Coordinates of C-alpha atoms in Angstrom, one line a residue:
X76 CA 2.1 -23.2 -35.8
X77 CA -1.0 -23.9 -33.8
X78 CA -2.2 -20.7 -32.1
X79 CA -4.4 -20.9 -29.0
X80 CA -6.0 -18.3 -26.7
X81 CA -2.5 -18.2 -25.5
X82 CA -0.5 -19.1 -28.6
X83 CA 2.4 -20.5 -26.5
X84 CA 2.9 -24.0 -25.4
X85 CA 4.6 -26.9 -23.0
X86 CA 5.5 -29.7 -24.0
X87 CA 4.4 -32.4 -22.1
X88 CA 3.6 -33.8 -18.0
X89 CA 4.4 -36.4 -16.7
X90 CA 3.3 -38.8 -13.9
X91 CA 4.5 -41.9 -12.1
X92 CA 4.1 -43.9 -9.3
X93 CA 5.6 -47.1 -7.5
X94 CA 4.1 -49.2 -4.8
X95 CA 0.4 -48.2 -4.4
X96 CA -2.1 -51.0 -5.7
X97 CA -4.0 -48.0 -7.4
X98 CA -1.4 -46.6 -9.4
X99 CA -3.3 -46.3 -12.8
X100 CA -6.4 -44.7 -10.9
X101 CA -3.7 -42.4 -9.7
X102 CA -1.6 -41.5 -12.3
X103 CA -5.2 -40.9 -13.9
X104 CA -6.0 -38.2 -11.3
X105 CA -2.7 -36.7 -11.7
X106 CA -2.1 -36.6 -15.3
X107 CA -5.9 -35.1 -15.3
X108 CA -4.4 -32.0 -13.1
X109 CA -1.2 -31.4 -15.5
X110 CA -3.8 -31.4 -18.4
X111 CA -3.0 -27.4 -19.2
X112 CA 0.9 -28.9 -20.2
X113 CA -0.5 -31.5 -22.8
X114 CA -3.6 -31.5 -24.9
X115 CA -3.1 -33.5 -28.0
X116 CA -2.2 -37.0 -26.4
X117 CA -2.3 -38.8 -23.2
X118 CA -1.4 -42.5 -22.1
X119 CA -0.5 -44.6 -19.1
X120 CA 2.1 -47.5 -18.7
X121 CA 1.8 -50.0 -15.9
X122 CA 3.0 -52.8 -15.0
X123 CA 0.7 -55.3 -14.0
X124 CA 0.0 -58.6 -12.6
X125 CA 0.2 -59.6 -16.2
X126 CA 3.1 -57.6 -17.3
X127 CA 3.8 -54.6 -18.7
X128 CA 0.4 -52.8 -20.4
X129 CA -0.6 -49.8 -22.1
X130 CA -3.1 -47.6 -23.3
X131 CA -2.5 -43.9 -25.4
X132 CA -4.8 -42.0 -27.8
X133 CA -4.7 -39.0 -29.0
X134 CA -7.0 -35.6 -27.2
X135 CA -7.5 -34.9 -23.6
X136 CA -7.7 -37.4 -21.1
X137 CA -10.8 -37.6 -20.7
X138 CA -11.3 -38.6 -24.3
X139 CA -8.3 -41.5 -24.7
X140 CA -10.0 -42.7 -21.5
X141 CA -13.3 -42.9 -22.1
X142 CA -14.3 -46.5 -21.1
X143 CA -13.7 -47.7 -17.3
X144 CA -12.0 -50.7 -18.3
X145 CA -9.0 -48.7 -20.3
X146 CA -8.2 -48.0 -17.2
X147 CA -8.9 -51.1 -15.1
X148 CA -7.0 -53.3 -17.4
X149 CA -4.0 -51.6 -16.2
X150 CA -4.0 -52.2 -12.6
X151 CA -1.3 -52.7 -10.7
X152 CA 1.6 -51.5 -8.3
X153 CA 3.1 -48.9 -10.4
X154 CA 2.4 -46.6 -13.2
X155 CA 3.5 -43.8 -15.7
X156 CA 1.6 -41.5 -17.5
X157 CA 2.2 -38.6 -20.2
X158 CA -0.1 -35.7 -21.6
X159 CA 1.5 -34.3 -24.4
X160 CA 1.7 -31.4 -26.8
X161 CA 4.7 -32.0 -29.2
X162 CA 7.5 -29.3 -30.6
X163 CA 9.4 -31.8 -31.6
X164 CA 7.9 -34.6 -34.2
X165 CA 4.2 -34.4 -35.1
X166 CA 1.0 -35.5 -34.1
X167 CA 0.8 -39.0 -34.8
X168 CA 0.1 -41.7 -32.4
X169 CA 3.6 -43.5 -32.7
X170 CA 4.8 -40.4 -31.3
X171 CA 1.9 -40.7 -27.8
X172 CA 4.1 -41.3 -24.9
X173 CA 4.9 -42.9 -22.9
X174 CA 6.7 -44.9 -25.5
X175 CA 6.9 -48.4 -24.8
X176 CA 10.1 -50.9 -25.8
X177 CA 9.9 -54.8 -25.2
X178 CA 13.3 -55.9 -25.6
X179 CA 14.0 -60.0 -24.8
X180 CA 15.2 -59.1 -21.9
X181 CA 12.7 -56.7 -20.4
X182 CA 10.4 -54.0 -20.9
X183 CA 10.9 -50.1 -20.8
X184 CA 8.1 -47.1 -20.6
X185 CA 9.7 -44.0 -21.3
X186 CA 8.3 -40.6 -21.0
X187 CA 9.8 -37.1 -21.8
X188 CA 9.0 -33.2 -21.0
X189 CA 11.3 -30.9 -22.7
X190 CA 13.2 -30.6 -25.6
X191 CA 16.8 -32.2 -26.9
X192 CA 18.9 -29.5 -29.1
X193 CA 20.8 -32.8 -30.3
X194 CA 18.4 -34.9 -31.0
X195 CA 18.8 -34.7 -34.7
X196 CA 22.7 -35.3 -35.1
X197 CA 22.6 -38.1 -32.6
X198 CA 19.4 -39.5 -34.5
X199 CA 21.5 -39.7 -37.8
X200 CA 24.3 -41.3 -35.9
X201 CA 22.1 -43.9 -34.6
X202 CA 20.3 -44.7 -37.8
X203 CA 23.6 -44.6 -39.7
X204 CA 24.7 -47.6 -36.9
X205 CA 21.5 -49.6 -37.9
X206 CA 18.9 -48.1 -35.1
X207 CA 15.4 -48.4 -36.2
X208 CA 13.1 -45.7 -34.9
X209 CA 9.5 -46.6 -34.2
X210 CA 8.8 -42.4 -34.0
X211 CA 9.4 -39.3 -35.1
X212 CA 9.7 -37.9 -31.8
X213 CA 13.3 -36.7 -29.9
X214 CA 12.1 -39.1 -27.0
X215 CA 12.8 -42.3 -28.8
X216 CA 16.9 -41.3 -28.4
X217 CA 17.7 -41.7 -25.2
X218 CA 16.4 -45.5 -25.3
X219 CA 18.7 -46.1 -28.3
X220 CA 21.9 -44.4 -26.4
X221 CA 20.7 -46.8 -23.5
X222 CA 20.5 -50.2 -25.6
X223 CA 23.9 -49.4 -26.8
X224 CA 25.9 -48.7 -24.3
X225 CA 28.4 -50.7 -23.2
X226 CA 28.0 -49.8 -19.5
X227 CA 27.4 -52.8 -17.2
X228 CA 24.1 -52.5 -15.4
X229 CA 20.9 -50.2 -16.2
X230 CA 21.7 -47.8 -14.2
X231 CA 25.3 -46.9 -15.9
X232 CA 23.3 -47.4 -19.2
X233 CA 20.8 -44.5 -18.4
X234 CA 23.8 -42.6 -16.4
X235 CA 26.0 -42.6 -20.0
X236 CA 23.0 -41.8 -22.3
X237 CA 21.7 -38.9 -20.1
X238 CA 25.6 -37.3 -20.4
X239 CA 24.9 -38.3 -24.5
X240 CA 21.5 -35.6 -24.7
X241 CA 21.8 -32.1 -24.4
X242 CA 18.9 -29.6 -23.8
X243 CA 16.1 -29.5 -21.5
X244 CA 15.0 -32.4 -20.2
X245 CA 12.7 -34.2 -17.7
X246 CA 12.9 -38.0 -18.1
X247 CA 10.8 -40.7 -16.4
X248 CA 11.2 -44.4 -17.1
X249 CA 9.3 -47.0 -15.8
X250 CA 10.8 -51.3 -16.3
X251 CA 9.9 -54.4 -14.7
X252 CA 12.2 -53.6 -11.7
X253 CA 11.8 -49.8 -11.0
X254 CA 10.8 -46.1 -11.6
X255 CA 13.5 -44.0 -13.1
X256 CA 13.3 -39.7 -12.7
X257 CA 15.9 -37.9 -14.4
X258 CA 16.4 -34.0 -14.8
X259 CA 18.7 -32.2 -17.4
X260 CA 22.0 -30.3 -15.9
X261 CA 20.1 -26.7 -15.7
X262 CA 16.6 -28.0 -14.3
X263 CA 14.6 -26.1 -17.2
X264 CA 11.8 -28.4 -16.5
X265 CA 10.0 -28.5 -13.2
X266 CA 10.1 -32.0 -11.5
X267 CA 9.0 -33.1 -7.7
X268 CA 8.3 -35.8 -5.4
X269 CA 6.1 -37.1 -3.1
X270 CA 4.8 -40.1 -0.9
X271 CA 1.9 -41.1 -0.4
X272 CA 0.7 -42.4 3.7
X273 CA 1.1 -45.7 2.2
X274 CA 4.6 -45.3 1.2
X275 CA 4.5 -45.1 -2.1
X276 CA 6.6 -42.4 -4.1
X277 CA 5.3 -40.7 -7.0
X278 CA 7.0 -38.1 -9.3
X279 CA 5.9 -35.4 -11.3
X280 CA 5.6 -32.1 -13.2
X281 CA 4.3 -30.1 -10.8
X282 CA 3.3 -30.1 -6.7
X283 CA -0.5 -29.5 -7.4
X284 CA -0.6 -33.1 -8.8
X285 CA 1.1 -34.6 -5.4
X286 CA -1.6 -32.6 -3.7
X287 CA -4.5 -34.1 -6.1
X288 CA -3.7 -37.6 -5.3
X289 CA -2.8 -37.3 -1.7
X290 CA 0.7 -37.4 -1.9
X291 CA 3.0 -35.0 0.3
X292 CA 5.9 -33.2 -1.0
X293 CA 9.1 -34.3 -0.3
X294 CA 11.6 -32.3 -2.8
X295 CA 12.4 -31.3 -6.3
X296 CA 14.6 -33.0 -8.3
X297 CA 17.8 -31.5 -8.6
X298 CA 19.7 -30.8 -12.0
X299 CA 21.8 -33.5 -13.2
X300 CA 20.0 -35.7 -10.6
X301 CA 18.7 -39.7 -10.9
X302 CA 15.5 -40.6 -8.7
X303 CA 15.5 -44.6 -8.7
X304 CA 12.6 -46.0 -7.0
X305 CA 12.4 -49.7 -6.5
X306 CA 11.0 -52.0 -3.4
X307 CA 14.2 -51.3 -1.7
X308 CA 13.0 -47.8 -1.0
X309 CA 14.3 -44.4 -3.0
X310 CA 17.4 -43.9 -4.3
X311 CA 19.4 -40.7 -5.3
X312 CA 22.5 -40.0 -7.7
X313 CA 24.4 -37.0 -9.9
X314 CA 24.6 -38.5 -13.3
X315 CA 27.0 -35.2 -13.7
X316 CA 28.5 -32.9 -11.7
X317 CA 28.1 -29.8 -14.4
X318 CA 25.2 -28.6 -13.1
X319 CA 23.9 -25.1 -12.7
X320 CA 20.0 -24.3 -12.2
X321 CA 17.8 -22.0 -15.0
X322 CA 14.2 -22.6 -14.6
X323 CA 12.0 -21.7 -17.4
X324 CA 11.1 -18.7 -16.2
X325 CA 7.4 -19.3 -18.3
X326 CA 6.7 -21.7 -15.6
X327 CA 6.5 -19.1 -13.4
X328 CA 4.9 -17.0 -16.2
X329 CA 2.2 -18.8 -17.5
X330 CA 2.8 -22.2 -17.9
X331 CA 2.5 -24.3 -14.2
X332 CA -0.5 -24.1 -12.3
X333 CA -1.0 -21.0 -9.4
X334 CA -1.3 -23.9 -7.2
X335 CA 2.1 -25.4 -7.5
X336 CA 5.1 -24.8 -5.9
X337 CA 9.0 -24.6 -7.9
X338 CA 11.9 -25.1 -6.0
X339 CA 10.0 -23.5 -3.1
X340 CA 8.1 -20.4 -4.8
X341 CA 4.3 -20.5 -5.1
X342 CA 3.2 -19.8 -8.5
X343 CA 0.7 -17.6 -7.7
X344 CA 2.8 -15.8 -5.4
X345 CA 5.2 -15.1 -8.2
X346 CA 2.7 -14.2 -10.4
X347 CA 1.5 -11.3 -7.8
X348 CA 5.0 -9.9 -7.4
X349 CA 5.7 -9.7 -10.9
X350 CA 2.3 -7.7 -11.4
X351 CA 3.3 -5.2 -8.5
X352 CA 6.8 -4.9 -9.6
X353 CA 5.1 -4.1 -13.5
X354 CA 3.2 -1.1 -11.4
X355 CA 6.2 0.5 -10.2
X356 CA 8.0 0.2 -13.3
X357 CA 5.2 0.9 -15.9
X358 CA 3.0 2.8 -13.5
X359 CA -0.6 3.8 -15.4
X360 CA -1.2 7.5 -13.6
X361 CA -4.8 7.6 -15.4
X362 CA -6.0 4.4 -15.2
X363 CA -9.4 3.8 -13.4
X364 CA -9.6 0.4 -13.5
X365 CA -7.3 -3.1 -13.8
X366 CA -8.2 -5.9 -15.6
X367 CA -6.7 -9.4 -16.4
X368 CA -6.5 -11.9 -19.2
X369 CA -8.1 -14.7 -17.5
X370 CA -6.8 -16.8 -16.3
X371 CA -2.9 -16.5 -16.4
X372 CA -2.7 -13.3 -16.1
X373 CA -5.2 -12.8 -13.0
X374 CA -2.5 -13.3 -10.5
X375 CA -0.3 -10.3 -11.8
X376 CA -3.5 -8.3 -12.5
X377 CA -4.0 -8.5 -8.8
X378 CA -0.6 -7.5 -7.7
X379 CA -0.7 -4.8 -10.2
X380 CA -4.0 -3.2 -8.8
X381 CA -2.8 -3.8 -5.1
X382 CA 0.7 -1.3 -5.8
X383 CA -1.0 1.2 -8.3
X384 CA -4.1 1.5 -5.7
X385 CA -6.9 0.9 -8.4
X386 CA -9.6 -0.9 -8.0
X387 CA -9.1 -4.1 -9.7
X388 CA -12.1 -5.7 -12.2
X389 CA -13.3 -8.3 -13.6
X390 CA -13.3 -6.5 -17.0
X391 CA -13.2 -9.6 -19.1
X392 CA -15.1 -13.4 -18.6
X393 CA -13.5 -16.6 -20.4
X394 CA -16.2 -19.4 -21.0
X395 CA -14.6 -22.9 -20.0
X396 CA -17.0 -24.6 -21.7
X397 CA -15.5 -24.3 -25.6
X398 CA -13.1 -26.1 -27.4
X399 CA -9.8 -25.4 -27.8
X400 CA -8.9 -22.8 -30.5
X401 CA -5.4 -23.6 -31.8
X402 CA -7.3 -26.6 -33.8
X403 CA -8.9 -23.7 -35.7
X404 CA -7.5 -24.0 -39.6
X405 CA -7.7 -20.2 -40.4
X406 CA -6.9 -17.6 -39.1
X407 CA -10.6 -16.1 -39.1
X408 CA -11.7 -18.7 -37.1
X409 CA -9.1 -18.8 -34.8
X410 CA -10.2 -14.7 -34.6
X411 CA -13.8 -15.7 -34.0
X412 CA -12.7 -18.3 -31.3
X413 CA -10.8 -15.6 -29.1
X414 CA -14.5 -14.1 -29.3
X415 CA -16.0 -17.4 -28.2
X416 CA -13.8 -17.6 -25.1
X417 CA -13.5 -14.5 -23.9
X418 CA -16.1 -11.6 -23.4
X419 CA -16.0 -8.4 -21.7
X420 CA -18.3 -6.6 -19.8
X421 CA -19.5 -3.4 -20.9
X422 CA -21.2 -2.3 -17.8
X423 CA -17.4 -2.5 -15.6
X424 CA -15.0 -0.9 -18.9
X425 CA -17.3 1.3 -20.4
X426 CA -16.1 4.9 -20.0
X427 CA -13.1 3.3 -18.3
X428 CA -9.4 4.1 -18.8
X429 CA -8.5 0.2 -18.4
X430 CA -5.7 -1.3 -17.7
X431 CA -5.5 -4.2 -19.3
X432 CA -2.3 -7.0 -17.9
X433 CA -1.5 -9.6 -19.5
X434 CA 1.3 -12.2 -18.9
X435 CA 3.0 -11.8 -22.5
X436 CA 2.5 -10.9 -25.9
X437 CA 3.8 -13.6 -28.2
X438 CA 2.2 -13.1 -31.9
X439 CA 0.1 -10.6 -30.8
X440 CA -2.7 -11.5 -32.7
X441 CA -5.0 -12.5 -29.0
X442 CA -4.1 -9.3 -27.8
X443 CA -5.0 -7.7 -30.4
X444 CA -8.7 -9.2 -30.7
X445 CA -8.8 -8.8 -26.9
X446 CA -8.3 -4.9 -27.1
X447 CA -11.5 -4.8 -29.7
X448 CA -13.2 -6.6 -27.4
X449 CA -12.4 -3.9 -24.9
X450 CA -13.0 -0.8 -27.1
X451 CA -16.4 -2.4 -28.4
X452 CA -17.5 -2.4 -25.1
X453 CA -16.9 1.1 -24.6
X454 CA -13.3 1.4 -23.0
X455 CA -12.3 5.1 -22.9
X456 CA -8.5 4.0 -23.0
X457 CA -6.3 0.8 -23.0
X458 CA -3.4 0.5 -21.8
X459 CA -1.2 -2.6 -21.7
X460 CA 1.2 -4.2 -19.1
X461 CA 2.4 -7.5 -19.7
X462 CA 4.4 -9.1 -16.8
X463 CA 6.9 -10.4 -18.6
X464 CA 9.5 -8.7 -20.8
X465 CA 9.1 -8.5 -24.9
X466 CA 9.1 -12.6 -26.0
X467 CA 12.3 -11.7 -28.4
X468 CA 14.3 -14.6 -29.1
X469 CA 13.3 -18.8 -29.4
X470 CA 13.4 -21.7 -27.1
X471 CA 15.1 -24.6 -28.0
X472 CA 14.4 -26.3 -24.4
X473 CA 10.5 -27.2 -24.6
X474 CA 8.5 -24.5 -25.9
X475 CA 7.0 -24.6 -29.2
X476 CA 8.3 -20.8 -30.1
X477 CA 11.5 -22.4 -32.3
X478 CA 11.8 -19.2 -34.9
X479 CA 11.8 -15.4 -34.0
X480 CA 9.3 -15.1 -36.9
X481 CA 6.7 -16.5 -34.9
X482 CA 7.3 -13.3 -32.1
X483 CA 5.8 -10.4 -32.0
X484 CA 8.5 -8.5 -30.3
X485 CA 11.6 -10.1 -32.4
X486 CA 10.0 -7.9 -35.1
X487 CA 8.9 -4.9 -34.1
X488 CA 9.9 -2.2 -32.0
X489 CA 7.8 -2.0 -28.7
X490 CA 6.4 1.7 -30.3
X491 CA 5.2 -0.1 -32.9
X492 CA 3.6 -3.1 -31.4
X493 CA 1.4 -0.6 -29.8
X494 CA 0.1 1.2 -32.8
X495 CA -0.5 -2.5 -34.2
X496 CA -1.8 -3.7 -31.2
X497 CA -4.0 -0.4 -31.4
X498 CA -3.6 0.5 -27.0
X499 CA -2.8 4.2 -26.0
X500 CA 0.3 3.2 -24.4
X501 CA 2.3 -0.1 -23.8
X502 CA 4.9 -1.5 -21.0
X503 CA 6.9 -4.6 -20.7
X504 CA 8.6 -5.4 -16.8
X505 CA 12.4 -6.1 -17.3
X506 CA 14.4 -8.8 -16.8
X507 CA 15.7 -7.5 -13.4
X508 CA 12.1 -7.2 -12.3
X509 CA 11.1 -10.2 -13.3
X510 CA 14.2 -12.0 -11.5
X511 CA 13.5 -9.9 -8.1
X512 CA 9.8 -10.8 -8.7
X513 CA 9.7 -14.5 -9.1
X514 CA 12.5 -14.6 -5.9
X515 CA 14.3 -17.7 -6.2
X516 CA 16.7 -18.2 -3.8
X517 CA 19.8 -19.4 -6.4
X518 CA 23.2 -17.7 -6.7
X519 CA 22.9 -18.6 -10.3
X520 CA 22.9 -16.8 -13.5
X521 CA 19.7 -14.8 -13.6
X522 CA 18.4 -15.7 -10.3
X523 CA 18.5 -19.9 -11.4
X524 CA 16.2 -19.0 -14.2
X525 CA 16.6 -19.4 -17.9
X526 CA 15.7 -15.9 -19.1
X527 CA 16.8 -16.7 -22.6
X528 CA 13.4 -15.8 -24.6
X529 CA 14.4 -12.1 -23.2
X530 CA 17.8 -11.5 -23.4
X531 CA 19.2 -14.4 -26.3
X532 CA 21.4 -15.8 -23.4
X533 CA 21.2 -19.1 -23.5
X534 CA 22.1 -21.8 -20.6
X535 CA 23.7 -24.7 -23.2
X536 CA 24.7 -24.5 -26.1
X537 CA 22.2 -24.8 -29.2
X538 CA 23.7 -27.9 -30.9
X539 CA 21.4 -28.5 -33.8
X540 CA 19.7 -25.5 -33.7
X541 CA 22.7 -23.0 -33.5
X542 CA 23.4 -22.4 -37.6
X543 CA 19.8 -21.3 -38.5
X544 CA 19.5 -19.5 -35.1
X545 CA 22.7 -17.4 -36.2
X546 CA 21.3 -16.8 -39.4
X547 CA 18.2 -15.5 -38.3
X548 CA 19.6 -13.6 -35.7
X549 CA 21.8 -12.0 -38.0
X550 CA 18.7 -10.3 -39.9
X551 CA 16.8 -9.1 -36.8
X552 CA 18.7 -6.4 -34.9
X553 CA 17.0 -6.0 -31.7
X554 CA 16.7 -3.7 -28.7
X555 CA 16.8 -5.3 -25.6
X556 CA 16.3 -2.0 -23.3
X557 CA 13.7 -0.7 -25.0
X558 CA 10.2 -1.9 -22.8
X559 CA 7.7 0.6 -22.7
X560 CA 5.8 3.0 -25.5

């Protein structure tokens, strides 16, 4: 698995628009500020004057769109973009979304963030009915369940095959005739839109890309909810009527930008509230300092500092000038490109007793190059708070954390992560303070998040993934009160 400064990743953003004459230069902009969900592929969709174009590659952005006319050669009225990092399929441009079908009748851009838990049966079924797949990625389903259904009308097509996936799922199509949104029956994945003065509607991952191209919010998209956009204006439908909201609650985390806003909670906001709830429950009675992870973490470093009443510092510097690290093929390297990224400063921890927060602790092996960064530069004491609870148990929904293997806390107890993470003490906030923290205003299980990497309470089902989960489970017994050594 590909480990970064971070070793955790989403999937995929997505971008459209419908009815601006810039739409490509737009979608640009905003796929440009979900960047931090994708990395390893981009492309735009448009449909043009001249029909229906394309252009992908694989890297950032800036790198599949190098040349000006990339981009100018797919001007026209509406657009849909992708930046991608894949958990399921590889990396292989086939796979570089969005995907793009032309049937005899019309054609269909299809983008996807998330991740379908029945992708793999329904993939067999479809291939044992003759469906040829152009990918190796769980995308490519939905437009076969759509092609063969024997719905009248598009929109009874998409209706059927959306009731067909299961997981988590945020779905944008783009044909000759409209712009299709589509979010999964528990809203794991963020998705919101917004207008533009001109009228124009554009949906996306997060708010902070509305507010990078101008456009003002208008709403999320509900679970189990249809967006049609079309010259006739915007159009809204329940494709189901089992619906019940769990947000990832590593959007609010680490994943989305502090900037954006989830089913009305500011990230950052969040992010403070979780670090000030952490002080009350792992309080640090002889720390002099507070420090954060930059940049994640910064938000919950500050709330932390403002309840425990230390002085918060900027104990550590991250350069944003080197490439990304999860490329690295050993494990050396990846160790010397923590180094390369992130510093710390001897002249605020030396002598300190620091407290060092950090969003979460997945394979530990960050953290633990980040506290010898600390103690080289002369830290009396570190002592760790991570604003989440221990990462225990997989996603199946759109994170690429798919074993417990690959988690720190599914194999250790918390006592022990600390003597391998090599800090005087440890704490972890809990699942009640991290529902209370993040405040959203949903009668729902768990506050309408999807706390499942915590607890092993999942919001669907597992469908393909439930035998080996079981299995693994069964080895691993686990702890779930324990937070703090």
């Amino acid at each position: 698995m590909p480990n970064e400064v971070k070793s955790l990743n989403e999937e995929c953003g997505v971008f459209g628009i419908w009815g601006s004459e810039d739409a490509a230069e737009l979608t640009y902009l905003g796929l440009h500020t979900l960047q931090h969900r994708g990395q390893e592929g981009a492309g735009i969709v448009s449909l043009t004057p001249m029909g229906v174009r394309r252009h992908r590659g694989l890297g950032l952005l800036s790198e599949v769109f190098a040349q000006p006319d990339q981009l100018r050669e797919l001007y026209g009225r509406a657009s849909l973009g992708h930046v991608r990092y894949a958990t399921a399929g590889g990396r292989i441009l086939e796979n570089i979304q969005p995907l793009l079908f032309r049937f005899s009748d019309q054609s269909i851009a299809l983008a996807h963030n998330g991740n379908l838990t029945n992708a793999q049966s329904l993939r067999r079924q479809l291939e044992a009915q003759g469906a040829i797949f152009q990918s190796t990625s769980d995308t490519e389903v939905l437009m076969h369940l759509i092609r063969r259904s024997d719905k009248i009308g598009f929109d009874a097509q998409l209706d059927q095959a959306l009731n067909t996936v299961q997981g988590g799922f945020a779905f944008m199509l783009l044909t000759e005739h409209a712009l299709y949104a589509a979010s999964d029956p528990n809203g794991f994945r963020p998705l919101v839109i917004g207008r533009l003065a001109n009228g124009a509607v554009v949906i996306c991952s997060e708010t902070a890309a509305l507010t990078a191209v101008g456009a003002q919010f208008v709403r999320d998209v509900q679970p189990g909810e249809v967006i049609r956009v079309d010259n006739t204006g915007m159009h809204s439908h329940a494709y189901t009527k089992r619906t019940q909201l769990a947000v990832c609650a590593m959007e609010f985390i680490y994943f989305a930008r502090p900037d954006s806003m989830i089913h009305g909670v500011n990230v950052h906001q969040a992010r403070v509230r979780l670090g000030e709830q952490l002080a009350r429950e792992q309080p640090t009675p002889d720390g002099d300092i507070v420090c954060g992870v930059p940049n994640s973490s910064l938000s919950a470093a500050i709330g932390y500092a403002r309840e425990s009443g230390l002085p918060y510092e900027m104990g550590l510097v991250k350069s944003q000038y080197i490439a990304r690290t999860f490329i690295q093929p050993t494990q050396a390297l990846r160790e010397k490109s923590v180094r390369m990224k992130l510093s710390a400063i001897p002249e605020v921890v030396a002598g300190k007793n620091v407290v060092l927060v950090d969003d979460s602790i997945v394979r530990g092996t960050t953290a633990i190059q980040i506290v010898k960064l600390l103690r080289a530069a002369g830290a009396k004491s570190v002592h760790l708070r991570i604003s989440s609870p221990p990462l225990r148990f997989p996603c199946f929904y759109g994170i690429d954390i798919q074993t417990m293997d690959q988690l720190m806390a599914a194999q250790y107890t918390v006592s022990e992560m600390r003597d391998r993470l090599d800090v005087d003490t440890l704490g972890f906030l809990s699942v009640t303070g991290l529902e209370e923290g993040i405040g959203l205003r949903s009668d729902a299980p768990h506050h309408g998040l999807c706390t499942a990497y915590f607890t092993g309470d999942y919001p669907t089902e597992l469908g393909d993934y439930e035998t080996s989960y079981q299995a693994e489970l069964a080895l691993r017994p686990i702890n779930l009160e324990e937070v703090s050594a």
